[in-house]
mmCIF file with all atom_site columns, C-alpha atoms in Angstrom:
data_model
loop_
_atom_site.group_PDB
_atom_site.id
_atom_site.type_symbol
_atom_site.label_atom_id
_atom_site.label_alt_id
_atom_site.label_comp_id
_atom_site.label_asym_id
_atom_site.label_entity_id
_atom_site.label_seq_id
_atom_site.pdbx_PDB_ins_code
_atom_site.Cartn_x
_atom_site.Cartn_y
_atom_site.Cartn_z
_atom_site.occupancy
_atom_site.B_iso_or_equiv
_atom_site.pdbx_formal_charge
_atom_site.auth_seq_id
_atom_site.auth_comp_id
_atom_site.auth_asym_id
_atom_site.auth_atom_id
_atom_site.pdbx_PDB_model_num
ATOM 1  C CA . UNK A 1 1  ? -10.193 -13.892 13.672 1.00 55.00 ? 1  UNK A CA 1
ATOM 2  C CA . UNK A 1 2  ? -8.375  -13.249 10.674 1.00 57.00 ? 2  UNK A CA 1
ATOM 3  C CA . UNK A 1 3  ? -8.765  -9.901  8.370  1.00 54.00 ? 3  UNK A CA 1
ATOM 4  C CA . UNK A 1 4  ? -10.237 -10.351 4.815  1.00 63.00 ? 4  UNK A CA 1
ATOM 5  C CA . UNK A 1 5  ? -8.174  -7.872  2.776  1.00 65.00 ? 5  UNK A CA 1
ATOM 6  C CA . UNK A 1 6  ? -10.216 -8.363  0.071  1.00 66.00 ? 6  UNK A CA 1
ATOM 7  C CA . UNK A 1 7  ? -13.325 -6.791  1.448  1.00 76.00 ? 7  UNK A CA 1
ATOM 8  C CA . UNK A 1 8  ? -11.670 -3.964  1.794  1.00 73.00 ? 8  UNK A CA 1
ATOM 9  C CA . UNK A 1 9  ? -12.060 -3.057  -2.240 1.00 73.00 ? 9  UNK A CA 1
ATOM 10 C CA . UNK A 1 10 ? -15.927 -2.792  -1.346 1.00 78.00 ? 10 UNK A CA 1
ATOM 11 C CA . UNK A 1 11 ? -15.214 0.696   0.880  1.00 80.00 ? 11 UNK A CA 1
ATOM 12 C CA . UNK A 1 12 ? -12.073 1.734   -0.761 1.00 78.00 ? 12 UNK A CA 1
ATOM 13 C CA . UNK A 1 13 ? -10.288 2.451   -4.197 1.00 81.00 ? 13 UNK A CA 1
ATOM 14 C CA . UNK A 1 14 ? -7.075  2.405   -2.320 1.00 76.00 ? 14 UNK A CA 1
ATOM 15 C CA . UNK A 1 15 ? -4.597  0.085   -1.693 1.00 74.00 ? 15 UNK A CA 1
ATOM 16 C CA . UNK A 1 16 ? -4.776  -1.922  1.608  1.00 74.00 ? 16 UNK A CA 1
ATOM 17 C CA . UNK A 1 17 ? -1.775  -3.139  3.712  1.00 77.00 ? 17 UNK A CA 1
ATOM 18 C CA . UNK A 1 18 ? -2.846  -5.696  6.219  1.00 78.00 ? 18 UNK A CA 1
ATOM 19 C CA . UNK A 1 19 ? -0.292  -6.743  9.215  1.00 82.00 ? 19 UNK A CA 1
ATOM 20 C CA . UNK A 1 20 ? -1.315  -10.299 11.331 1.00 82.00 ? 20 UNK A CA 1
ATOM 21 C CA . UNK A 1 21 ? 0.490   -9.947  14.259 1.00 84.00 ? 21 UNK A CA 1
ATOM 22 C CA . UNK A 1 22 ? 0.590   -12.897 16.729 1.00 86.00 ? 22 UNK A CA 1
ATOM 23 C CA . UNK A 1 23 ? -1.151  -12.934 20.274 1.00 85.00 ? 23 UNK A CA 1
ATOM 24 C CA . UNK A 1 24 ? -4.363  -12.944 21.841 1.00 86.00 ? 24 UNK A CA 1
ATOM 25 C CA . UNK A 1 25 ? -6.529  -10.024 22.951 1.00 87.00 ? 25 UNK A CA 1
ATOM 26 C CA . UNK A 1 26 ? -4.099  -7.892  24.607 1.00 87.00 ? 26 UNK A CA 1
ATOM 27 C CA . UNK A 1 27 ? -1.389  -8.658  21.844 1.00 85.00 ? 27 UNK A CA 1
ATOM 28 C CA . UNK A 1 28 ? -0.598  -5.004  21.703 1.00 86.00 ? 28 UNK A CA 1
ATOM 29 C CA . UNK A 1 29 ? 0.759   -4.668  25.328 1.00 89.00 ? 29 UNK A CA 1
ATOM 30 C CA . UNK A 1 30 ? 3.399   -7.159  24.369 1.00 89.00 ? 30 UNK A CA 1
ATOM 31 C CA . UNK A 1 31 ? 4.336   -6.019  21.104 1.00 91.00 ? 31 UNK A CA 1
ATOM 32 C CA . UNK A 1 32 ? 3.989   -2.141  21.357 1.00 93.00 ? 32 UNK A CA 1
ATOM 33 C CA . UNK A 1 33 ? 7.708   -1.438  19.585 1.00 94.00 ? 33 UNK A CA 1
ATOM 34 C CA . UNK A 1 34 ? 6.695   -3.550  16.811 1.00 92.00 ? 34 UNK A CA 1
ATOM 35 C CA . UNK A 1 35 ? 3.153   -1.882  16.314 1.00 91.00 ? 35 UNK A CA 1
ATOM 36 C CA . UNK A 1 36 ? 4.843   1.634   16.657 1.00 93.00 ? 36 UNK A CA 1
ATOM 37 C CA . UNK A 1 37 ? 7.244   0.946   14.283 1.00 93.00 ? 37 UNK A CA 1
ATOM 38 C CA . UNK A 1 38 ? 5.154   -0.288  11.575 1.00 91.00 ? 38 UNK A CA 1
ATOM 39 C CA . UNK A 1 39 ? 2.860   2.788   12.414 1.00 91.00 ? 39 UNK A CA 1
ATOM 40 C CA . UNK A 1 40 ? 5.815   5.249   12.004 1.00 91.00 ? 40 UNK A CA 1
ATOM 41 C CA . UNK A 1 41 ? 6.958   3.272   8.900  1.00 91.00 ? 41 UNK A CA 1
ATOM 42 C CA . UNK A 1 42 ? 3.354   3.557   7.355  1.00 87.00 ? 42 UNK A CA 1
ATOM 43 C CA . UNK A 1 43 ? 3.094   7.054   8.492  1.00 88.00 ? 43 UNK A CA 1
ATOM 44 C CA . UNK A 1 44 ? 6.598   7.990   6.439  1.00 86.00 ? 44 UNK A CA 1
ATOM 45 C CA . UNK A 1 45 ? 4.856   6.758   3.203  1.00 83.00 ? 45 UNK A CA 1
ATOM 46 C CA . UNK A 1 46 ? 2.112   9.376   3.549  1.00 81.00 ? 46 UNK A CA 1
ATOM 47 C CA . UNK A 1 47 ? 2.047   12.286  1.061  1.00 77.00 ? 47 UNK A CA 1
ATOM 48 C CA . UNK A 1 48 ? 0.208   15.482  1.998  1.00 77.00 ? 48 UNK A CA 1
ATOM 49 C CA . UNK A 1 49 ? -2.760  16.312  0.267  1.00 76.00 ? 49 UNK A CA 1
ATOM 50 C CA . UNK A 1 50 ? -4.238  19.922  -0.874 1.00 73.00 ? 50 UNK A CA 1
ATOM 51 C CA . UNK A 1 51 ? -7.211  21.151  1.077  1.00 67.00 ? 51 UNK A CA 1
ATOM 52 C CA . UNK A 1 52 ? -9.847  22.921  -1.089 1.00 63.00 ? 52 UNK A CA 1
#
């Protein structure tokens, strides 16, 4: 299944970064390090928000 990034605009005004990794149903088992690195990179881009 290929994700449809354009459909995210129906649900949010924020940005969307889609990464498609090769592999089958259990691709996470084979690509744990790559997924972890992508996740850490993404978390590093977050900015704190104020709580009401």
